[in-house]
mmCIF file of N, CA and C in Angstrom:
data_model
loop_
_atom_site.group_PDB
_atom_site.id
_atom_site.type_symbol
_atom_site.label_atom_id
_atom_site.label_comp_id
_atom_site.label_asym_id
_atom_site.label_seq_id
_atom_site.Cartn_x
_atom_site.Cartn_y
_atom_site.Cartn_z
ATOM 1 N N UNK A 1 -1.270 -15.801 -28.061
ATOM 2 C CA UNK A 1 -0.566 -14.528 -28.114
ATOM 3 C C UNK A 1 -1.577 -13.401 -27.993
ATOM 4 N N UNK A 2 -1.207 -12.074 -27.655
ATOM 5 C CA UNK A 2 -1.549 -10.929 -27.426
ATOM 6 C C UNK A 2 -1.608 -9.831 -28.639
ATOM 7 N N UNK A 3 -2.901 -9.613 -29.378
ATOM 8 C CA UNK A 3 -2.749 -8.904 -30.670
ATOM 9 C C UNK A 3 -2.981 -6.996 -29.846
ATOM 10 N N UNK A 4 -2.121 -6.293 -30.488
ATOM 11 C CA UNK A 4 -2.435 -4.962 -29.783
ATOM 12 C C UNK A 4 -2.228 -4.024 -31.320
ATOM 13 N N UNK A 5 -3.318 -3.178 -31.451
ATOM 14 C CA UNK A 5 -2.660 -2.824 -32.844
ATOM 15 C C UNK A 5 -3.084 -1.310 -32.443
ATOM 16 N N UNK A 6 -3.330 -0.381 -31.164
ATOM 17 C CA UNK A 6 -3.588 0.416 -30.914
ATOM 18 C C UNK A 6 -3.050 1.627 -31.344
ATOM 19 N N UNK A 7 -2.907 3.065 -31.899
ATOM 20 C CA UNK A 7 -2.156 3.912 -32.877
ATOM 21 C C UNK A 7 -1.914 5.002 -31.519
ATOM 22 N N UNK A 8 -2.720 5.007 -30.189
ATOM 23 C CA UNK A 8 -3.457 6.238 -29.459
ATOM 24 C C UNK A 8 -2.928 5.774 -27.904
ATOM 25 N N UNK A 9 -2.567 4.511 -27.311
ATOM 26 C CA UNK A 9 -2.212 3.899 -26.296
ATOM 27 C C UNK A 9 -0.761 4.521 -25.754
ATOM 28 N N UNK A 10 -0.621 5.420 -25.234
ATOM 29 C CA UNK A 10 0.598 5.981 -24.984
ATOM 30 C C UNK A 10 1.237 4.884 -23.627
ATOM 31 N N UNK A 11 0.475 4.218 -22.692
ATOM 32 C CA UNK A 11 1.763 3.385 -22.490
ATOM 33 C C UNK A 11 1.474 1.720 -23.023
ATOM 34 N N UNK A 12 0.110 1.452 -22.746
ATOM 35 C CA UNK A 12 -0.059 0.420 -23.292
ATOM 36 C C UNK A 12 -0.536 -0.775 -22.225
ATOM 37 N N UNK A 13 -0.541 -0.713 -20.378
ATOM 38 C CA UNK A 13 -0.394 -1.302 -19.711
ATOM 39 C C UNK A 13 -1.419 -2.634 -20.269
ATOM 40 N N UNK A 14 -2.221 -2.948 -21.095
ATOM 41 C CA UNK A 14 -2.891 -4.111 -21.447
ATOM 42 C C UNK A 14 -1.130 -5.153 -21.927
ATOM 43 N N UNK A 15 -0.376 -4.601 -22.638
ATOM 44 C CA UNK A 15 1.323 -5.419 -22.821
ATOM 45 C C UNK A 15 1.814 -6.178 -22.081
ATOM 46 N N UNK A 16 1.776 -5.363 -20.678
ATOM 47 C CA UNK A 16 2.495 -5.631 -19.477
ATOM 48 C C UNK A 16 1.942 -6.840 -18.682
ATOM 49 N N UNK A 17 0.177 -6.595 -18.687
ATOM 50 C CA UNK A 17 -0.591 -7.694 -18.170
ATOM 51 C C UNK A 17 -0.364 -8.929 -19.348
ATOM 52 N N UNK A 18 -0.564 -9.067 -20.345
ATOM 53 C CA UNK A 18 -0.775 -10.002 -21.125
ATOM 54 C C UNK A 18 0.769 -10.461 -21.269
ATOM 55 N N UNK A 19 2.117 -9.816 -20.887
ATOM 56 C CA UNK A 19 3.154 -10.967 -20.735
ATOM 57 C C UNK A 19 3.158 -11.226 -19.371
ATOM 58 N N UNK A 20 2.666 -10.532 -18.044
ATOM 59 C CA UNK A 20 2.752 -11.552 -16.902
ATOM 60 C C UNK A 20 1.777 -12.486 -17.052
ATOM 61 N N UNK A 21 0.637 -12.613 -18.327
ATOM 62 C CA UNK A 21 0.182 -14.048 -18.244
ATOM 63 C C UNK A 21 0.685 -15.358 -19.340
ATOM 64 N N UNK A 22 2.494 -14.746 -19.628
ATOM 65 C CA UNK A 22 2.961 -15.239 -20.288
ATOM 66 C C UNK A 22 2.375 -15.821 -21.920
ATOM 67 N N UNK A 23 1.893 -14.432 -22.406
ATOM 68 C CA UNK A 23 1.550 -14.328 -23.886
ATOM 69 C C UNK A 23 2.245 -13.649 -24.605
ATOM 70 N N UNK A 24 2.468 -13.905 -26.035
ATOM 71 C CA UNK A 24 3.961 -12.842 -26.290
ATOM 72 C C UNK A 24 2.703 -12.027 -27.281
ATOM 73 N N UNK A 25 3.949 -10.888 -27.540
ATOM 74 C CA UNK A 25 3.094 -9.828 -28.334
ATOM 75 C C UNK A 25 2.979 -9.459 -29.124
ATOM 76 N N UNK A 26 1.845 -9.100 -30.320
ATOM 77 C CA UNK A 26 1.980 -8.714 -31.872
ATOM 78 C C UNK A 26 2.088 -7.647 -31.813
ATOM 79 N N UNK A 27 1.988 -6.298 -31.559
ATOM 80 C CA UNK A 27 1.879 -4.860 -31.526
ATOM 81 C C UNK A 27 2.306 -4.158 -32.274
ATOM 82 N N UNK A 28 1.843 -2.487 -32.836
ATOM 83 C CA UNK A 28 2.655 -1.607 -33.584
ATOM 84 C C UNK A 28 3.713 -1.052 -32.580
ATOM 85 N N UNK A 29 4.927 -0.819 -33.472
ATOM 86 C CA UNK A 29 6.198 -0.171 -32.538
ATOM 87 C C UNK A 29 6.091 1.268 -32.481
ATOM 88 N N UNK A 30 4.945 1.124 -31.227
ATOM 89 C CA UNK A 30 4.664 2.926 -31.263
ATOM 90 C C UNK A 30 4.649 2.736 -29.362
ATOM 91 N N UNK A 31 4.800 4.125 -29.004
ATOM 92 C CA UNK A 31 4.761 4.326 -27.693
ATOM 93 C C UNK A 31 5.153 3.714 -26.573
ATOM 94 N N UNK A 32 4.068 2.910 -25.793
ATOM 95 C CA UNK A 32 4.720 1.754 -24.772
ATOM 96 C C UNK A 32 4.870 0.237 -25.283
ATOM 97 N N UNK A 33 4.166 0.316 -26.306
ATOM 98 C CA UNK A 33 4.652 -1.197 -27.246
ATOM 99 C C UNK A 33 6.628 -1.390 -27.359
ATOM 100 N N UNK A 34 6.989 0.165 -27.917
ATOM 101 C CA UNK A 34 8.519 -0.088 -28.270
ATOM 102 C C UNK A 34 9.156 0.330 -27.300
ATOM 103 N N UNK A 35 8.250 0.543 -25.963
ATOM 104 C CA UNK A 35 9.286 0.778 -24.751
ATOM 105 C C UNK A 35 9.493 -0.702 -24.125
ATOM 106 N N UNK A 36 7.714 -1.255 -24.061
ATOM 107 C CA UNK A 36 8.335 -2.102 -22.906
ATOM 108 C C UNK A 36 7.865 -3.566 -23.864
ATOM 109 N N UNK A 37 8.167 -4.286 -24.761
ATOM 110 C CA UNK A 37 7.689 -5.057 -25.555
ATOM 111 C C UNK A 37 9.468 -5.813 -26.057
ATOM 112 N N UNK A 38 10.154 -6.457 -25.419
ATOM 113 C CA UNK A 38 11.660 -6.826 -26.419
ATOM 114 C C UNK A 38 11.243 -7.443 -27.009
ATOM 115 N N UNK A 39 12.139 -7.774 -28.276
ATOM 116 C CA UNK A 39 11.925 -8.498 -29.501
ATOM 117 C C UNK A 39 11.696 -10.067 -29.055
ATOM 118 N N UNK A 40 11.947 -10.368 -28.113
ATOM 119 C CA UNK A 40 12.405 -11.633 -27.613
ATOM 120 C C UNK A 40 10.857 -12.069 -27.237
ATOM 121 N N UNK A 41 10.354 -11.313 -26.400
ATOM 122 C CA UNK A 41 8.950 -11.560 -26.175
ATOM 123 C C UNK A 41 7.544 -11.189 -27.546
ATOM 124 N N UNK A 42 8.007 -10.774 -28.266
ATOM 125 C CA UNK A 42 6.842 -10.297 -29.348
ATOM 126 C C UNK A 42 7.534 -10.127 -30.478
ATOM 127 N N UNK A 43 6.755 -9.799 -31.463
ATOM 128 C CA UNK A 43 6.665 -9.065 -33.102
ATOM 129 C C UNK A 43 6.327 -7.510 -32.701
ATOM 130 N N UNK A 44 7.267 -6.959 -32.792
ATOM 131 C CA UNK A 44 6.633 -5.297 -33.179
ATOM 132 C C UNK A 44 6.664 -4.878 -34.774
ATOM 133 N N UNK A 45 5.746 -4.563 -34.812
ATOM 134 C CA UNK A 45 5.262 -3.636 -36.445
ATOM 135 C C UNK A 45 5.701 -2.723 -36.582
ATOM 136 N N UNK A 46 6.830 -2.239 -36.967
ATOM 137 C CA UNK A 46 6.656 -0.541 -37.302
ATOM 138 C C UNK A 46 5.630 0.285 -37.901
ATOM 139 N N UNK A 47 5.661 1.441 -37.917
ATOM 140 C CA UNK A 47 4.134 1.827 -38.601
ATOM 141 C C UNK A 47 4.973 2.850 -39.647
ATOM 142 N N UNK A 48 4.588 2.650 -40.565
ATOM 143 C CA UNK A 48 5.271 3.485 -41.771
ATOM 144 C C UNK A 48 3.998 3.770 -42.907
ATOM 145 N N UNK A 49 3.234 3.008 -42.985
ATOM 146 C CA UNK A 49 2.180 3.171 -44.409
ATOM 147 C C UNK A 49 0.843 2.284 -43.641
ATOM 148 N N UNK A 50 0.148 2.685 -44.115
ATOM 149 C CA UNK A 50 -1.350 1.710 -43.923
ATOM 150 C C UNK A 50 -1.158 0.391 -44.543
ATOM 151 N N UNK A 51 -0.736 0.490 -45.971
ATOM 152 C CA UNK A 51 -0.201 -0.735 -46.662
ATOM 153 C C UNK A 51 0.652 -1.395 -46.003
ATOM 154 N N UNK A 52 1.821 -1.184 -45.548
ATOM 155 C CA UNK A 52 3.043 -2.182 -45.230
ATOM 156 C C UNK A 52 2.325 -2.679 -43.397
ATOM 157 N N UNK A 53 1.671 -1.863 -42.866
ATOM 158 C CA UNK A 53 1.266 -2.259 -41.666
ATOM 159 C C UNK A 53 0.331 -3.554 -41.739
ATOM 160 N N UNK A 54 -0.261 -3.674 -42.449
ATOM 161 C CA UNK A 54 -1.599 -4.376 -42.874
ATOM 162 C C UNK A 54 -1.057 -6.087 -43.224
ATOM 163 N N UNK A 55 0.088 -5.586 -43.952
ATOM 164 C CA UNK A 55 1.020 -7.051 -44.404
ATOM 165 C C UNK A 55 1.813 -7.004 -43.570
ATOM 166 N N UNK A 56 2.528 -6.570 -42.719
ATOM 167 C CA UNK A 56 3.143 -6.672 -41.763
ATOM 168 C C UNK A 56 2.661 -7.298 -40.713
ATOM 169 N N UNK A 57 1.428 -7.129 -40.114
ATOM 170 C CA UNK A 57 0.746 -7.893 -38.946
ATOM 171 C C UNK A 57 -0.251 -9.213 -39.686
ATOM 172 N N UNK A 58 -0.103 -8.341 -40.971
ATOM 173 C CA UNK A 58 -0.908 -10.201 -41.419
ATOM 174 C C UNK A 58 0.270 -11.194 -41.180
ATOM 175 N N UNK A 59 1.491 -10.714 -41.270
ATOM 176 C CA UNK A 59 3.057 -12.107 -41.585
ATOM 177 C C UNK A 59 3.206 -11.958 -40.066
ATOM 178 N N UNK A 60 3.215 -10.778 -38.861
ATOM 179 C CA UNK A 60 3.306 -11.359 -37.695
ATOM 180 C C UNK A 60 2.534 -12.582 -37.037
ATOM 181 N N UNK A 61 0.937 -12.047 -37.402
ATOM 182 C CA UNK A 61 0.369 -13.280 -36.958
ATOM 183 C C UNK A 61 0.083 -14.332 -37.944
ATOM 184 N N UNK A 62 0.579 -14.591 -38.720
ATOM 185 C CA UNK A 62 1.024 -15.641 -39.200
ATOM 186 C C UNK A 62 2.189 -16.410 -38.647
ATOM 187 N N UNK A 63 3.045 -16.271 -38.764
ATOM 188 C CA UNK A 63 4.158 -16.463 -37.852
ATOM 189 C C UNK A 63 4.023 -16.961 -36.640
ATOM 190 N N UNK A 64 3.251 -15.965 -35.872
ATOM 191 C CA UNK A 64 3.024 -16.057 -34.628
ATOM 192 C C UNK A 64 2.145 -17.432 -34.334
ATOM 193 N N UNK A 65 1.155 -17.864 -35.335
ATOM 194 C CA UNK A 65 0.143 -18.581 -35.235
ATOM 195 C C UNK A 65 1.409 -20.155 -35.478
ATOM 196 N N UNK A 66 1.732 -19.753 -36.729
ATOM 197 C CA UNK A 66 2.154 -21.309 -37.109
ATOM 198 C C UNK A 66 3.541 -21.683 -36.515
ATOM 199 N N UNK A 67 4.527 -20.750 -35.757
ATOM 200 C CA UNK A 67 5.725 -21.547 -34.966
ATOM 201 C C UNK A 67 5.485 -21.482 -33.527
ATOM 202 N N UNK A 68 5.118 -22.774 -33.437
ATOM 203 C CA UNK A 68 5.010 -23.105 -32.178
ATOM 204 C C UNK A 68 6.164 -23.091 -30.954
ATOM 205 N N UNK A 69 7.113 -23.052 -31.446
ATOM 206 C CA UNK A 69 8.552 -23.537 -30.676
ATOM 207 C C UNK A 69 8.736 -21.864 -30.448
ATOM 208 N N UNK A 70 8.479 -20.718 -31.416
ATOM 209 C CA UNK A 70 9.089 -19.415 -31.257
ATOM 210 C C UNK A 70 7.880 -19.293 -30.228
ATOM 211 N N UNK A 71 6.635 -19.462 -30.261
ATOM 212 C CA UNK A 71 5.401 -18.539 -29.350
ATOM 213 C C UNK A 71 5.955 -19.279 -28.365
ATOM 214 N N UNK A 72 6.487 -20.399 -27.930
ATOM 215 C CA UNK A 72 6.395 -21.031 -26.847
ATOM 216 C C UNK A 72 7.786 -19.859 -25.801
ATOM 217 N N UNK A 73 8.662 -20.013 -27.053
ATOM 218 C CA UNK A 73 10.081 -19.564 -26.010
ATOM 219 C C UNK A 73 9.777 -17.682 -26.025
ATOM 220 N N UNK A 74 9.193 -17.325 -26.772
ATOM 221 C CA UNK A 74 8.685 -15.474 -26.539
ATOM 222 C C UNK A 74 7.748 -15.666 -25.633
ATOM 223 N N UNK A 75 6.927 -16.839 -25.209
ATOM 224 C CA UNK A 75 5.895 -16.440 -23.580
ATOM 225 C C UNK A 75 6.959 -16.633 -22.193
ATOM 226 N N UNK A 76 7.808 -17.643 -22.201
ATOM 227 C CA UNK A 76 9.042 -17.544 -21.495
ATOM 228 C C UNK A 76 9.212 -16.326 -21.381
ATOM 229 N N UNK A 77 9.956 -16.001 -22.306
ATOM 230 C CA UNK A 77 10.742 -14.472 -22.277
ATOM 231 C C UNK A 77 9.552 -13.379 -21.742
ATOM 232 N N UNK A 78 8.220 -13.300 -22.333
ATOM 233 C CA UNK A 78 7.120 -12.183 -21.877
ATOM 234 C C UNK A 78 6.971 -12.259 -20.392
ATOM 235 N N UNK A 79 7.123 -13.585 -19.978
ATOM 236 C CA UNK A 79 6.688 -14.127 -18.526
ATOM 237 C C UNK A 79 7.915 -13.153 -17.982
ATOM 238 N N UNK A 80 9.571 -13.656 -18.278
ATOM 239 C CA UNK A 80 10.039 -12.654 -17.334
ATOM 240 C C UNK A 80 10.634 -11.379 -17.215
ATOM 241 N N UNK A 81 10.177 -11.049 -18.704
ATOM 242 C CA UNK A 81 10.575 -9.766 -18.947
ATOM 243 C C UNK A 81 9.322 -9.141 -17.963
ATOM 244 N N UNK A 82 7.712 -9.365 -17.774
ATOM 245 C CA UNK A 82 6.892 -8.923 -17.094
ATOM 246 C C UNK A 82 7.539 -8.633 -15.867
ATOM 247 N N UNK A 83 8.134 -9.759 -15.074
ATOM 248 C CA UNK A 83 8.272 -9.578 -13.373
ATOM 249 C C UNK A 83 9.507 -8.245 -13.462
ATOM 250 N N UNK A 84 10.320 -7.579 -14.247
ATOM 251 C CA UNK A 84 11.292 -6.936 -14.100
ATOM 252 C C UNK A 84 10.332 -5.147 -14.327
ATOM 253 N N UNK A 85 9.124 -5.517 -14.259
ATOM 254 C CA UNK A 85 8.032 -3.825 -14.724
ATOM 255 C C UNK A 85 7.097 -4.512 -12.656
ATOM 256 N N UNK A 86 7.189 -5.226 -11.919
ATOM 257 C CA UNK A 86 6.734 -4.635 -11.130
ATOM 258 C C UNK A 86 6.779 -3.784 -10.027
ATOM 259 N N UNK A 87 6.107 -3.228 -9.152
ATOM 260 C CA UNK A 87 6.046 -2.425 -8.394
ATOM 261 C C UNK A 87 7.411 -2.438 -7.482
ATOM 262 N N UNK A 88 7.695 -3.779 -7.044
ATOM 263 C CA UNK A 88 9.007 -4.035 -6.192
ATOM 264 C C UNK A 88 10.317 -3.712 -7.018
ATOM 265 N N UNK A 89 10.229 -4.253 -7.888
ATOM 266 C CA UNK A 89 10.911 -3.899 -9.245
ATOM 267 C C UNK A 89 11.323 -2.554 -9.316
ATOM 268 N N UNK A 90 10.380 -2.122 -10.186
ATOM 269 C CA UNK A 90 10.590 -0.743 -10.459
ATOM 270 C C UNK A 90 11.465 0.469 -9.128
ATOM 271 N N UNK A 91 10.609 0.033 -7.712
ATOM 272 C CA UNK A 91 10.890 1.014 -6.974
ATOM 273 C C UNK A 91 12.372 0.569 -6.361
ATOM 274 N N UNK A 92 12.734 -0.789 -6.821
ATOM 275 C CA UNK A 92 13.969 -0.692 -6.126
ATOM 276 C C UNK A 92 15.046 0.098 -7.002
ATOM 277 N N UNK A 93 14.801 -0.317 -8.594
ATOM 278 C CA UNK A 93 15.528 0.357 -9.185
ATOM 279 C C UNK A 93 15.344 1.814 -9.611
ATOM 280 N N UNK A 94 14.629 2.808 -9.084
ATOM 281 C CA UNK A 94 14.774 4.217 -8.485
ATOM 282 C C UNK A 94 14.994 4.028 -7.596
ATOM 283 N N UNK A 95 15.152 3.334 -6.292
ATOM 284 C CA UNK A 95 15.906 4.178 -4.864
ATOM 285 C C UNK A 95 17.140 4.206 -5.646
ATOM 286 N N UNK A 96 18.055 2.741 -6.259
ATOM 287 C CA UNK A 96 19.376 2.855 -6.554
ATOM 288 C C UNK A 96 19.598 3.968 -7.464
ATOM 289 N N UNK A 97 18.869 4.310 -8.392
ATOM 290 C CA UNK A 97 18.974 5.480 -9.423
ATOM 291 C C UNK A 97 19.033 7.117 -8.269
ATOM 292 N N UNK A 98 18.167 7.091 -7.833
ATOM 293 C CA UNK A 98 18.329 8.159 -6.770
ATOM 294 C C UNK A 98 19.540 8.144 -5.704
ATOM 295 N N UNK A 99 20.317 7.281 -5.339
ATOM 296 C CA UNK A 99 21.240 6.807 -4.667
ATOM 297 C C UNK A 99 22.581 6.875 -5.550
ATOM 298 N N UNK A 100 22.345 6.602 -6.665
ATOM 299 C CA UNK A 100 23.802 7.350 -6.988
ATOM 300 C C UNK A 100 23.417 8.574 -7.814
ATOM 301 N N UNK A 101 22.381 8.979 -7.760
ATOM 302 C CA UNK A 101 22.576 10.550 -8.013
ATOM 303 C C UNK A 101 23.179 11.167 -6.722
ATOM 304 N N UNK A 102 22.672 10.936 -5.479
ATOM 305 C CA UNK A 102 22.927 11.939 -4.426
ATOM 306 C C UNK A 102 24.601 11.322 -4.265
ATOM 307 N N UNK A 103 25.121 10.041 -4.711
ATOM 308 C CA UNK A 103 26.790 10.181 -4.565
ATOM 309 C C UNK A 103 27.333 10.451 -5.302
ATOM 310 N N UNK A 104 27.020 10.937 -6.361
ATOM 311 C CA UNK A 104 27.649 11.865 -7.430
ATOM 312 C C UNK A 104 28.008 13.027 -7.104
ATOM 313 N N UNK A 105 26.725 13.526 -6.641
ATOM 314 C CA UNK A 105 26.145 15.002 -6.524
ATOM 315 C C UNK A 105 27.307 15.387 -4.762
ATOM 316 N N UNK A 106 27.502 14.066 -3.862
ATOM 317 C CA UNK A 106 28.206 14.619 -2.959
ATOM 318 C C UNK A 106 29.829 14.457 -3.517
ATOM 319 N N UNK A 107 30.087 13.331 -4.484
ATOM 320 C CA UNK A 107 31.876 13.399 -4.568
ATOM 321 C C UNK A 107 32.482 14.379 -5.555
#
């Protein structure tokens, strides 16, 4: 798995690489961690206290370390939640986003 505990990473693209190499993710639920990170593929931390963060990612990667069957089926999920952030990806879904703006905007 993929430990990210960054406070300052506004999108995070190290996430994105480390589930297209089908690793799931420990991260705080800050910025691009709680954009592009589903529960399905990782543990997100909320960040609320120094204290609760600290035990919080100690029980993620714990967790993370000792169920094998969950890390196995969250690198699945990281693997294809990754292919839906690439370039082909992304740009098809803005032409369609731009495409029904302009048929809105004409009916």
């Amino acid at each position: 798995f993929f430990l990210f505990t960054s406070l300052r990473e506004s999108l995070g693209v190290q996430l994105l690489e480390s589930m297209a190499s089908a690793l799931p993710v420990v991260a705080l639920k800050v910025h691009g961690a709680a954009d592009f990170v589903p529960s399905q593929a990782g543990i997100l931390v909320p960040v609320i206290t120094s204290e609760q963060v600290i035990t919080d990612l100690a029980f993620a990667i714990d967790t993370m370390t000792s169920d094998a069957n969950m890390r196995a089926e969250m690198s699945k999920f990281a693997l294809a939640e990754a292919h839906n952030h690439t370039w082909d990806v992304r740009g098809k879904f803005i032409e369609s986003y731009y495409r029904r703006l302009t048929a809105e905007r004409k009916s």
